CSV table of C-alpha atoms and ligand atoms in Angstrom, one decimal:
chain,number,residue,atom,x,y,z
S,1,MET,CA,-118.1,24.0,-38.1
S,2,ASN,CA,-121.2,22.8,-36.2
S,3,ARG,CA,-122.6,25.4,-34.0
S,4,ILE,CA,-124.5,25.2,-30.8
S,5,PHE,CA,-127.0,27.6,-29.4
S,6,SER,CA,-128.9,27.2,-26.1
S,7,GLY,CA,-130.6,29.5,-23.6
S,8,ILE,CA,-131.7,29.7,-20.0
S,9,GLN,CA,-134.3,32.0,-18.4
S,10,PRO,CA,-133.3,34.4,-15.6
S,11,THR,CA,-136.6,33.8,-13.8
S,12,HIS,CA,-135.2,32.6,-10.5
S,13,ALA,CA,-131.8,31.2,-9.5
S,14,MET,CA,-130.5,28.2,-11.4
S,15,HIS,CA,-131.2,24.7,-10.0
S,16,LEU,CA,-129.8,21.2,-10.2
S,17,GLY,CA,-132.2,20.3,-13.0
S,18,ASN,CA,-130.9,23.1,-15.2
S,19,TYR,CA,-127.4,22.1,-14.4
S,20,LEU,CA,-127.6,18.3,-15.0
S,21,GLY,CA,-130.2,18.6,-17.8
S,22,ALA,CA,-128.5,21.3,-19.8
S,23,VAL,CA,-125.7,23.5,-18.4
S,24,ARG,CA,-123.2,20.7,-17.6
S,25,ASN,CA,-123.6,19.5,-21.2
S,26,TRP,CA,-123.0,23.0,-22.5
S,27,VAL,CA,-119.7,23.1,-20.6
S,28,ASP,CA,-118.7,19.7,-22.0
S,29,LEU,CA,-119.5,20.6,-25.6
S,30,GLN,CA,-117.3,23.7,-25.6
S,31,GLY,CA,-114.3,21.7,-27.0
S,32,ASP,CA,-116.2,20.3,-30.0
S,33,PHE,CA,-118.5,23.0,-31.2
S,34,ASP,CA,-118.6,26.7,-31.8
S,35,CYS,CA,-120.9,27.5,-28.8
S,36,ILE,CA,-123.3,30.4,-28.2
S,37,TYR,CA,-125.1,30.5,-24.8
S,38,CYS,CA,-127.7,33.0,-23.9
S,39,VAL,CA,-129.5,34.4,-20.8
S,40,VAL,CA,-132.9,34.7,-22.4
S,41,ASP,CA,-134.3,37.7,-20.6
S,42,LEU,CA,-136.9,38.5,-23.3
S,43,HIS,CA,-138.4,35.0,-22.6
S,44,ALA,CA,-138.4,35.8,-18.9
S,45,LEU,CA,-140.7,38.8,-19.5
S,46,THR,CA,-143.5,36.3,-20.3
S,47,SER,CA,-143.8,35.6,-16.6
S,48,ALA,CA,-144.0,39.3,-15.7
S,49,PRO,CA,-141.0,39.6,-13.4
S,50,ASP,CA,-140.2,42.6,-11.2
S,51,PRO,CA,-137.8,44.8,-13.2
S,52,ALA,CA,-135.2,45.2,-10.5
S,53,ALA,CA,-135.3,41.4,-9.8
S,54,LEU,CA,-135.0,40.6,-13.5
S,55,ARG,CA,-131.9,42.8,-13.8
S,56,ALA,CA,-130.2,41.3,-10.8
S,57,GLN,CA,-131.1,37.7,-11.8
S,58,SER,CA,-129.8,38.2,-15.3
S,59,ARG,CA,-126.4,39.3,-13.9
S,60,GLU,CA,-126.4,36.5,-11.4
S,61,LEU,CA,-127.3,33.8,-13.9
S,62,ALA,CA,-124.5,34.9,-16.3
S,63,ALA,CA,-122.1,34.7,-13.3
S,64,THR,CA,-123.5,31.2,-12.4
S,65,LEU,CA,-122.9,30.0,-16.0
S,66,ILE,CA,-119.3,31.2,-15.8
S,67,ALA,CA,-118.9,29.7,-12.4
S,68,ALA,CA,-120.3,26.4,-13.7
S,69,GLY,CA,-117.6,26.3,-16.5
S,70,ILE,CA,-118.8,28.3,-19.4
S,71,ASP,CA,-115.7,30.0,-20.7
S,72,PRO,CA,-116.6,33.4,-22.2
S,73,LYS,CA,-113.4,33.3,-24.2
S,74,ARG,CA,-114.2,30.0,-25.9
S,75,SER,CA,-118.0,30.4,-26.0
S,76,ILE,CA,-120.2,33.4,-26.7
S,77,LEU,CA,-122.1,34.3,-23.6
S,78,PHE,CA,-124.6,37.1,-23.8
S,79,CYS,CA,-128.0,38.5,-22.8
S,80,GLN,CA,-130.8,38.1,-25.4
S,81,SER,CA,-132.2,41.6,-25.1
S,82,GLN,CA,-128.8,43.1,-26.0
S,83,VAL,CA,-129.0,41.7,-29.5
S,84,ALA,CA,-132.0,43.3,-31.2
S,85,ALA,CA,-132.1,40.8,-34.0
S,86,HIS,CA,-133.7,38.2,-31.8
S,87,ALA,CA,-136.9,40.2,-31.4
S,88,GLU,CA,-136.9,41.2,-35.1
S,89,LEU,CA,-136.5,37.7,-36.4
S,90,ALA,CA,-139.2,36.5,-34.0
S,91,TRP,CA,-141.7,38.9,-35.8
S,92,LEU,CA,-140.6,37.6,-39.2
S,93,PHE,CA,-141.1,34.0,-38.1
S,94,SER,CA,-144.5,34.9,-36.6
S,95,CYS,CA,-145.5,35.6,-40.2
S,96,VAL,CA,-144.7,32.0,-41.3
S,97,THR,CA,-146.1,30.2,-38.2
S,98,PRO,CA,-149.8,29.2,-38.1
S,99,MET,CA,-151.6,29.7,-34.8
S,100,GLY,CA,-152.6,26.1,-34.7
S,101,TRP,CA,-148.9,25.0,-34.3
S,102,LEU,CA,-148.6,27.2,-31.2
S,103,LYS,CA,-152.0,26.0,-29.7
S,104,ARG,CA,-150.5,22.5,-29.6
S,105,MET,CA,-147.7,23.5,-27.2
S,106,THR,CA,-148.1,21.7,-23.9
S,107,GLN,CA,-146.0,24.2,-22.0
S,108,PHE,CA,-148.4,27.0,-23.1
S,109,LYS,CA,-151.4,24.9,-22.1
S,110,ASP,CA,-149.8,24.1,-18.7
S,111,LYS,CA,-148.8,27.7,-18.0
S,112,ALA,CA,-152.0,29.4,-19.2
S,113,GLY,CA,-154.2,26.8,-17.6
S,114,LYS,CA,-157.9,27.4,-18.1
S,115,LYS,CA,-157.5,31.1,-18.6
S,116,GLN,CA,-156.0,31.0,-22.1
S,117,ASP,CA,-157.6,34.3,-23.1
S,118,GLN,CA,-156.0,36.1,-20.2
S,119,ALA,CA,-152.5,34.6,-20.9
S,120,LEU,CA,-150.0,37.0,-22.4
S,121,HIS,CA,-149.5,37.0,-26.2
S,122,GLY,CA,-145.8,36.7,-25.4
S,123,LEU,CA,-146.4,33.4,-23.6
S,124,PHE,CA,-148.2,32.1,-26.6
S,125,ALA,CA,-145.6,33.3,-29.1
S,126,TYR,CA,-142.7,32.1,-26.8
S,127,PRO,CA,-141.7,29.2,-29.1
S,128,VAL,CA,-141.4,31.6,-32.1
S,129,LEU,CA,-138.9,33.6,-30.2
S,130,MET,CA,-137.0,30.4,-29.3
S,131,ALA,CA,-136.9,29.5,-33.0
S,132,ALA,CA,-135.5,32.9,-33.8
S,133,ASP,CA,-132.8,32.5,-31.1
S,134,VAL,CA,-131.4,29.4,-32.7
S,135,LEU,CA,-132.0,30.0,-36.4
S,136,LEU,CA,-130.5,33.5,-36.2
S,137,TYR,CA,-127.1,31.9,-35.8
S,138,HIS,CA,-127.7,29.0,-38.2
S,139,ALA,CA,-127.1,26.8,-35.2
S,140,THR,CA,-127.0,23.1,-36.0
S,141,HIS,CA,-127.4,21.6,-32.4
S,142,VAL,CA,-129.4,22.6,-29.4
S,143,PRO,CA,-128.5,21.0,-26.0
S,144,VAL,CA,-131.5,21.1,-23.7
S,145,GLY,CA,-133.5,19.1,-21.1
S,146,GLU,CA,-136.3,16.8,-22.2
S,147,ASP,CA,-139.0,19.5,-21.4
S,148,GLN,CA,-137.9,21.5,-24.4
S,149,LYS,CA,-138.4,18.7,-26.9
S,150,GLN,CA,-141.7,19.9,-28.3
S,151,HIS,CA,-140.4,23.4,-28.7
S,152,LEU,CA,-137.5,22.1,-30.7
S,153,GLU,CA,-139.7,20.1,-33.0
S,154,LEU,CA,-141.7,23.3,-33.6
S,155,MET,CA,-138.5,25.2,-34.2
S,156,ARG,CA,-137.7,22.8,-37.0
S,157,GLU,CA,-141.2,23.2,-38.4
S,158,ILE,CA,-140.8,27.0,-38.4
S,159,GLY,CA,-137.5,26.8,-40.2
S,160,GLY,CA,-138.9,24.4,-42.6
S,161,SER,CA,-142.0,26.5,-43.2
S,162,PHE,CA,-139.7,29.5,-44.0
S,163,ASN,CA,-137.6,27.5,-46.4
S,164,HIS,CA,-140.6,26.0,-48.1
S,165,ARG,CA,-142.5,29.4,-48.4
S,166,PHE,CA,-139.5,31.1,-50.0
S,167,GLY,CA,-138.1,28.1,-51.9
S,168,THR,CA,-134.8,28.2,-50.2
S,169,GLU,CA,-132.6,26.1,-47.8
S,170,PHE,CA,-131.4,29.2,-46.0
S,171,PHE,CA,-132.1,27.9,-42.5
S,172,PRO,CA,-130.5,24.6,-41.5
S,173,LEU,CA,-132.9,22.6,-39.3
S,174,PRO,CA,-131.2,22.2,-35.8
S,175,GLU,CA,-130.9,18.9,-34.0
S,176,PRO,CA,-131.9,18.7,-30.3
S,177,GLN,CA,-129.2,17.2,-28.1
S,178,ILE,CA,-130.9,15.6,-25.0
S,179,LEU,CA,-127.8,14.0,-23.4
S,180,GLY,CA,-127.2,11.8,-20.4
S,181,SER,CA,-129.4,10.6,-17.5
S,182,GLY,CA,-130.1,14.1,-16.1
S,183,THR,CA,-132.4,15.5,-18.8
S,184,ARG,CA,-135.5,15.0,-16.7
S,185,ILE,CA,-134.9,15.8,-13.0
S,186,MET,CA,-138.1,15.8,-11.0
S,187,SER,CA,-139.3,17.7,-7.9
S,188,LEU,CA,-138.0,16.3,-4.6
S,189,ARG,CA,-141.5,16.4,-3.2
S,190,ASP,CA,-143.4,14.9,-6.2
S,191,GLY,CA,-141.7,12.6,-8.6
S,192,THR,CA,-144.3,13.2,-11.3
S,193,LYS,CA,-143.5,17.0,-11.5
S,194,LYS,CA,-140.3,18.4,-13.0
S,195,MET,CA,-137.9,20.3,-10.7
S,196,SER,CA,-138.7,23.9,-11.5
S,197,LYS,CA,-137.5,27.4,-10.7
S,198,THR,CA,-141.1,28.6,-10.3
S,199,ASP,CA,-142.4,25.9,-7.8
S,200,PRO,CA,-143.5,27.9,-4.7
S,201,SER,CA,-141.8,25.5,-2.4
S,202,ASP,CA,-138.0,25.7,-2.3
S,203,MET,CA,-137.9,22.2,-0.8
S,204,THR,CA,-138.7,20.8,-4.2
S,205,ARG,CA,-135.4,21.8,-5.7
S,206,ILE,CA,-131.7,22.0,-5.0
S,207,ASN,CA,-130.4,25.5,-6.0
S,208,MET,CA,-126.9,26.0,-7.3
S,209,VAL,CA,-126.2,28.3,-4.3
S,210,ASP,CA,-127.6,26.0,-1.6
S,211,ASP,CA,-125.0,25.3,1.1
S,212,ALA,CA,-124.1,21.8,2.3
S,213,ASP,CA,-126.6,21.9,5.3
S,214,THR,CA,-129.4,23.0,3.0
S,215,ILE,CA,-128.7,20.3,0.5
S,216,ALA,CA,-128.5,17.7,3.2
S,217,ASN,CA,-131.8,18.9,4.7
S,218,LYS,CA,-133.6,18.9,1.3
S,219,PHE,CA,-132.5,15.4,0.5
S,220,ARG,CA,-133.3,14.2,4.0
S,221,LYS,CA,-136.8,15.5,3.6
S,222,ALA,CA,-137.2,14.4,0.0
S,223,ARG,CA,-140.2,12.2,-0.5
S,224,THR,CA,-139.5,8.4,-0.8
S,225,ASP,CA,-141.3,5.2,-0.1
S,226,PRO,CA,-140.7,2.6,2.7
S,227,GLU,CA,-139.0,-0.1,0.5
S,228,PRO,CA,-135.2,-0.2,0.2
S,229,LEU,CA,-133.6,0.4,-3.2
S,230,PRO,CA,-134.0,-2.3,-5.8
S,231,SER,CA,-131.0,-3.9,-7.4
S,232,GLU,CA,-132.2,-3.3,-11.0
S,233,PRO,CA,-134.0,-0.4,-12.8
S,234,ALA,CA,-137.1,-2.6,-13.4
S,235,GLY,CA,-137.7,-2.4,-9.6
S,236,LEU,CA,-138.1,1.4,-9.8
S,237,GLU,CA,-141.3,1.0,-11.9
S,238,GLY,CA,-144.1,2.9,-10.1
S,239,ARG,CA,-141.7,4.5,-7.7
S,240,ALA,CA,-141.2,7.9,-9.2
S,241,GLU,CA,-139.5,9.5,-6.2
S,242,ALA,CA,-137.0,6.7,-5.8
S,243,ALA,CA,-136.3,6.7,-9.5
S,244,ASN,CA,-135.7,10.4,-9.4
S,245,LEU,CA,-133.1,10.2,-6.6
S,246,VAL,CA,-131.3,7.3,-8.4
S,247,ASN,CA,-131.3,9.4,-11.6
S,248,ILE,CA,-129.9,12.4,-9.8
S,249,TYR,CA,-127.1,10.3,-8.2
S,250,ALA,CA,-126.4,8.6,-11.6
S,251,SER,CA,-126.2,11.9,-13.4
S,252,LEU,CA,-124.0,13.6,-10.7
S,253,ASN,CA,-121.5,10.8,-10.9
S,254,ARG,CA,-121.9,10.2,-14.7
S,255,HIS,CA,-123.0,6.6,-14.0
S,256,THR,CA,-126.0,4.8,-15.4
S,257,PRO,CA,-128.9,4.0,-13.1
S,258,GLU,CA,-127.9,0.3,-13.5
S,259,GLU,CA,-124.5,1.0,-12.0
S,260,VAL,CA,-126.0,2.9,-9.1
S,261,LEU,CA,-128.3,0.1,-8.3
S,262,GLN,CA,-125.5,-2.4,-8.5
S,263,SER,CA,-123.8,-0.5,-5.6
S,264,TYR,CA,-126.9,0.6,-3.6
S,265,GLY,CA,-129.5,-2.2,-4.3
S,266,GLY,CA,-130.9,-3.3,-0.9
S,267,SER,CA,-129.7,-0.1,0.9
S,268,PRO,CA,-132.2,2.0,2.9
S,269,PHE,CA,-132.9,5.5,1.8
S,270,SER,CA,-131.1,6.9,4.8
S,271,VAL,CA,-127.8,5.5,3.5
S,272,PHE,CA,-128.5,6.5,-0.1
S,273,LYS,CA,-129.5,10.0,0.7
S,274,GLN,CA,-126.2,10.6,2.5
S,275,ALA,CA,-124.3,9.4,-0.6
S,276,LEU,CA,-126.5,11.7,-2.7
S,277,THR,CA,-125.8,14.7,-0.4
S,278,ASP,CA,-122.1,14.1,-0.6
S,279,ALA,CA,-122.2,13.8,-4.4
S,280,ALA,CA,-124.3,17.0,-4.8
S,281,VAL,CA,-122.1,19.0,-2.4
S,282,ALA,CA,-118.9,17.9,-4.2
S,283,ALA,CA,-120.4,19.1,-7.5
S,284,LEU,CA,-122.0,22.3,-6.3
S,285,ALA,CA,-119.8,23.7,-3.6
S,286,PRO,CA,-116.9,24.7,-5.9
S,287,ILE,CA,-119.4,26.4,-8.3
S,288,ALA,CA,-121.0,28.4,-5.4
S,289,ASP,CA,-117.5,29.5,-4.3
S,290,ARG,CA,-116.6,30.7,-7.8
S,291,LEU,CA,-120.0,32.4,-8.1
S,292,ASN,CA,-119.4,34.3,-4.8
S,293,GLY,CA,-116.1,35.6,-6.1
S,294,LEU,CA,-117.6,36.7,-9.4
S,295,MET,CA,-120.4,38.5,-7.8
S,296,GLN,CA,-117.9,40.8,-6.0
S,297,ALA,CA,-117.2,42.3,-9.5
S,298,PRO,CA,-120.6,42.8,-11.2
S,299,ASP,CA,-119.0,45.3,-13.7
S,300,GLU,CA,-116.8,42.5,-15.0
S,301,ILE,CA,-119.9,40.3,-15.6
S,302,GLU,CA,-121.4,43.1,-17.6
S,303,GLU,CA,-118.2,43.5,-19.6
S,304,VAL,CA,-118.3,39.8,-20.5
S,305,LEU,CA,-121.9,40.2,-21.6
S,306,LYS,CA,-121.1,43.2,-23.7
S,307,ASP,CA,-118.3,41.4,-25.4
S,308,GLY,CA,-120.6,38.4,-26.0
S,309,ALA,CA,-123.3,40.6,-27.4
S,310,ASP,CA,-120.9,42.2,-29.8
S,311,ARG,CA,-119.7,38.8,-31.1
S,312,ALA,CA,-123.2,37.5,-31.3
S,313,ARG,CA,-124.3,40.6,-33.3
S,314,ALA,CA,-121.5,40.0,-35.8
S,315,ILE,CA,-123.0,36.6,-36.6
S,316,ALA,CA,-126.7,37.5,-36.3
S,317,ASP,CA,-126.9,40.8,-38.2
S,318,PRO,CA,-125.9,39.4,-41.7
S,319,ILE,CA,-128.3,36.4,-41.2
S,320,LEU,CA,-131.1,38.8,-40.3
S,321,ALA,CA,-130.3,41.0,-43.2
S,322,ARG,CA,-130.4,38.1,-45.7
S,323,THR,CA,-133.7,36.8,-44.2
S,324,LYS,CA,-135.3,40.2,-44.7
S,325,ASP,CA,-134.0,40.3,-48.3
S,326,ILE,CA,-135.4,36.8,-49.0
S,327,MET,CA,-138.8,38.0,-47.6
S,328,GLY,CA,-138.8,41.0,-49.9
S,329,LEU,CA,-138.2,43.8,-47.4
S,330,LEU,CA,-136.4,46.8,-48.8
S,331,PRO,CA,-132.9,47.2,-47.3
S,332,PRO,CA,-132.2,50.6,-45.8
S,333,LYS,CA,-130.3,52.8,-48.3
S,334,THR,CA,-126.6,53.1,-47.4
B,401,TYM,P1,-135.3,27.0,-18.8
B,401,TYM,O1,-134.7,28.3,-18.3
B,401,TYM,O2,-136.6,26.6,-18.2
B,401,TYM,O3,-134.3,25.8,-18.5
B,401,TYM,C1,-132.9,25.9,-19.0
B,401,TYM,C2,-132.5,24.5,-19.4
B,401,TYM,O4,-132.6,23.6,-18.3
B,401,TYM,C3,-133.4,22.5,-18.7
B,401,TYM,N1,-134.2,22.0,-17.5
B,401,TYM,C4,-134.2,20.8,-17.0
B,401,TYM,N2,-133.5,19.7,-17.3
B,401,TYM,C5,-133.7,18.6,-16.6
B,401,TYM,N3,-134.6,18.5,-15.5
B,401,TYM,C6,-135.3,19.6,-15.2
B,401,TYM,N4,-136.1,19.6,-14.2
B,401,TYM,C7,-135.1,20.8,-15.9
B,401,TYM,N5,-135.7,22.1,-15.9
B,401,TYM,C8,-135.1,22.8,-16.8
B,401,TYM,C9,-134.3,23.0,-19.8
B,401,TYM,O5,-134.7,21.9,-20.6
B,401,TYM,C10,-133.3,23.9,-20.5
B,401,TYM,O6,-132.5,23.2,-21.4
B,401,TYM,N6,-137.3,27.8,-23.3
B,401,TYM,C11,-136.0,27.6,-22.6
B,401,TYM,C12,-135.0,28.7,-22.8
B,401,TYM,C13,-134.7,29.0,-24.2
B,401,TYM,C14,-134.0,28.2,-25.2
B,401,TYM,C15,-133.9,28.9,-26.4
B,401,TYM,C16,-133.4,26.9,-25.1
B,401,TYM,C17,-135.0,30.1,-24.9
B,401,TYM,N7,-134.5,30.1,-26.2
B,401,TYM,C18,-133.2,28.4,-27.5
B,401,TYM,C19,-132.8,26.4,-26.2
B,401,TYM,C20,-132.7,27.1,-27.4
B,401,TYM,C21,-136.3,27.5,-21.1
B,401,TYM,O7,-137.3,28.0,-20.6
B,401,TYM,O8,-135.4,27.0,-20.4
């Protein structure tokens, strides 16, 4: 059966971009694939989080995924650091990955800025750990937002490099799944920057836990331009903020931007922003309610993660053992 793997970092609380770009697709794909979803806390370490905050956010993110519809009975839901094979395979892959491939990564360049020598090695090696995450399960499909495209291309190169070096087809090369109109949700304050957990201003994003008043306020203050909405997508050219709001509305309602503009072409933003608020509240309020309930029983969340990690290990450990064997590492004597 085709297998899905995808992950999300517990850096800050989940936002609408994560939901529309990735997590809602994860939920939808549960019926058709064997799904593995991961809270990637080892990746989060690359941004040097406070330890207590990291622990709390990992728990809360797992609960948010469940509240959003990830069913831990049908899918495997677990925390990356609880399955040691991820870190181990990442090292093995480091030994088939040239530095030049990692130097090309735009996310590293963006995050490290001009101070590349001071950036953490973990940040540089980040995509190698991502490749390990996915290939460790022989996953065939990886549903993500558009910002992960380059990392997924590299993941295929790393798998291919391993296969070529050892003359094997052991690792299938996974396909990215970048699905729907929500795969590139932008900041509410600057339509050229992606909506991000780490932007210092909370007004740039809608968080999954924002209440109706906060959502209304953020959309009301979202940057726009003085023109009414056009009646066709071509009219959004050069209007990044307007295009972003249309995209968010389209994605929330599972419509195309064309359909949205057929209904709202000619409307002022005041009218459209109200419709947008209503759609976002309708989607997010039930998730926030379920999350509140789940957070009353943190032990149960940890139980779910433990069960997920046990099931993940059962798949990962034999694949790691075979990888080490292919590379010529001596197995421990039993
Ligand atoms: P992360 O935690 O930044 O984001 C989780 C998912 O949300 C998507 N996303 C967005 N989609 C649309 N618009 C946005 N503004 C937006 N912001 C984020 C991301 O594309 C992602 O799918 N490196 C990954 C985590 C990871 C992973 C993996 C993913 C680790 N290992 C293996 C897939 C497979 C990340 O930082 O995601």
